[in-house]
C-alpha positions as MATLAB code, in Angstrom:
seq = 'XXXXXXXXXXXXXXXXXXXXXXXXXXXXXXXXXXXXXXXXXXXXXXXXXXXXXXXXXXXXXXXXXXXXXXXXXXXXXXXXXXXXXXXXXXXXXXXXXXXXXXXXXXXXXXXXXXXXXXXXXXXXXXXXXXXXXXXXXXXXXXXXXXXXXXXXXXXXXXXXXXXXXXXXXXXXXXXXXXXXXX';
ca = [
     -17.376    4.621  -12.910;
     -13.817    3.481  -12.257;
     -12.062    0.737  -14.210;
      -9.928   -1.887  -12.533;
      -6.314   -2.210  -13.667;
      -4.442   -4.939  -11.814;
      -5.402   -4.347   -8.189;
      -5.947   -0.636   -8.644;
      -9.006    1.210   -9.820;
      -8.530    4.014  -12.281;
     -10.898    6.974  -11.844;
     -13.118    7.575  -14.873;
     -11.688   11.102  -15.302;
      -8.200    9.628  -15.667;
      -9.440    7.107  -18.234;
     -11.066    9.829  -20.290;
      -7.910   11.953  -20.134;
      -5.995    9.037  -21.661;
      -3.653    8.650  -18.679;
      -1.643    5.415  -18.643;
      -2.909    2.718  -16.259;
      -1.181    2.363  -12.877;
       1.258   -0.433  -12.073;
       0.263   -3.318   -9.769;
       2.784   -4.073   -6.992;
       1.607   -7.583   -6.204;
       2.405  -10.963   -7.667;
       0.288  -13.648   -5.975;
       2.591  -16.406   -7.229;
       5.822  -14.765   -6.050;
       8.075  -16.273   -3.379;
       9.024  -12.916   -1.830;
       6.971   -9.857   -1.004;
       6.859   -7.539   -3.998;
       6.624   -3.781   -3.592;
       6.896   -0.678   -5.721;
      10.304    1.040   -5.705;
      10.429    4.705   -6.683;
      13.966    5.934   -7.323;
      15.731    8.875   -8.929;
      17.268    8.129  -12.310;
      20.284    9.521  -14.131;
      17.862   11.582  -16.217;
      16.843   13.583  -13.122;
      13.378   12.001  -13.020;
      11.865    9.471  -10.630;
      11.091    6.004  -11.970;
       8.920    3.188  -10.635;
       9.720   -0.507  -10.737;
       8.534   -3.599   -8.911;
      11.128   -5.232   -6.635;
      11.275   -8.209   -4.287;
      12.110   -7.484   -0.668;
      15.069   -9.540    0.567;
      13.938  -12.804    2.160;
      15.275  -12.954    5.734;
      12.915  -15.337    7.457;
       9.662  -17.172    7.158;
       8.843  -18.427    3.711;
       6.084  -18.605    1.182;
       3.059  -17.251    3.046;
       4.691  -17.689    6.465;
       5.259  -14.967    9.034;
       8.220  -12.602    8.653;
       9.538  -12.570    5.122;
      11.770   -9.529    5.330;
      13.519   -7.964    8.316;
      15.169   -4.568    7.860;
      16.486   -1.780   10.058;
      14.410    1.377   10.540;
      15.547    4.737   11.851;
      12.138    6.143   12.845;
       8.421    5.923   12.120;
       5.851    8.630   11.369;
       2.083    8.504   10.903;
       0.327   11.308    9.063;
      -3.068   12.298    7.702;
      -3.768   14.445    4.654;
      -7.147   15.682    3.457;
      -8.610   14.698    0.084;
      -7.747   17.158   -2.648;
      -4.339   18.139   -1.267;
      -1.589   18.278   -3.881;
       2.166   18.379   -3.385;
       4.124   19.373   -6.492;
       7.376   17.661   -7.480;
       9.390   16.636   -4.429;
      11.806   13.887   -3.508;
      12.663   12.320   -0.167;
      15.652   13.105    2.034;
      16.264    9.462    3.003;
      14.817    6.148    1.756;
      11.530    5.160    3.379;
       8.601    2.827    3.107;
       5.281    4.579    2.536;
       2.470    2.311    3.684;
      -1.049    3.462    2.873;
      -3.360    2.773    5.825;
      -6.460    4.566    4.491;
      -7.572    6.615    1.505;
      -6.036    6.881   -1.943;
      -2.969    8.701   -3.149;
      -2.009    9.345   -6.764;
       1.740    9.531   -7.387;
       2.839   11.281  -10.583;
       6.212   10.836  -12.273;
       8.114   13.070  -14.688;
       7.175   10.857  -17.659;
       3.500   11.723  -17.089;
       2.554    8.338  -15.614;
       0.286    8.236  -12.573;
       0.098    5.436  -10.050;
      -2.754    5.069   -7.575;
      -1.875    3.804   -4.120;
      -4.618    2.401   -1.904;
      -4.948    0.860    1.541;
      -2.294   -1.822    2.025;
       0.044   -0.648   -0.729;
       3.733   -0.304    0.125;
       6.212    1.863   -1.767;
       9.927    2.158   -1.165;
      10.380    5.877   -1.832;
      14.056    6.257   -2.658;
      14.022    9.207   -5.047;
      16.642   11.129   -3.059;
      18.049   12.673   -6.251;
      16.415   14.482   -9.144;
      13.070   16.227   -9.401;
      11.076   13.643   -7.469;
       7.357   12.902   -7.793;
       3.990   14.568   -7.211;
       1.401   13.474   -4.660;
      -2.346   14.057   -4.980;
      -4.846   12.864   -2.394;
      -7.825   11.506   -4.318;
     -11.222   10.170   -3.337;
     -13.357   11.325   -0.416;
     -11.488    9.754    2.497;
      -8.444   11.332    4.211;
      -5.156    9.647    3.336;
      -3.344    8.085    6.286;
       0.243    7.002    5.644;
       2.700    5.186    7.863;
       6.236    6.247    6.955;
       9.105    3.998    8.012;
      12.419    5.705    7.404;
      15.305    3.420    6.517;
      19.079    3.867    6.834;
      20.464    6.206    4.179;
      23.118    3.728    3.055;
      21.909    0.254    2.033;
      18.242    0.604    3.083;
      17.383   -2.951    2.017;
      20.256   -4.694    3.809;
      18.633   -7.526    5.766;
      18.824   -7.546    9.548;
      19.838  -11.092   10.533;
      18.773  -11.046   14.184;
      15.065  -10.855   14.946;
      15.678   -9.254   18.358;
      16.167   -5.528   18.940;
      19.827   -4.518   19.152;
      21.226   -5.245   22.615;
      18.400   -7.543   23.744;
      19.217  -11.076   24.871;
      17.378  -13.826   22.984;
      15.659  -15.153   26.128;
      13.773  -11.857   26.479;
      12.950  -11.473   22.801;
       9.521  -12.703   21.702;
      10.625  -13.124   18.074;
      13.545  -15.394   19.073;
      11.287  -17.508   21.305;
       8.715  -17.873   18.510;
      11.448  -18.797   16.031;
      12.806  -21.475   18.417;
       9.278  -22.795   19.019;
       8.605  -22.932   15.262;
      11.835  -24.946   14.809;
      10.668  -27.520   17.373;
       7.291  -27.918   15.621;
       8.848  -28.951   12.300;
];
């Protein structure tokens, strides 16, 4: 039987082993989208904190809340039971869990369970990194969105793709339409 901690469930084996409970990334009363941020510290270990994504559009519960630049996107599947020992990332990226469960381990011994819908900004480009264990019975499917190496959370002001005129951009037309409806 698993216990619930925040929005995550903790497997019974982890409870019995005395592992610390995972961190919840969500704050239902927050104004901005909150995500987990995993970064390399001066001590050579990865650390996890909860951060707000920069607000670049929309608003409380409305449409686009954050608009950032991405360099490329990757979708991957991993079978339950797979384990990847300590590793970092080469460039900052969002890891978005689409299916399954992934346990991320940090150098301090803490373990954090990621489930469908969870978003992590993996930015531990220095130090030892983190471990990844696929848990449960379902394959883990992750969407990886790589971000620019320098200033990955710098907001992108324009909602249109670079070089596209606003008249051809769906996002700009929707934004203009939304302005007329207010």
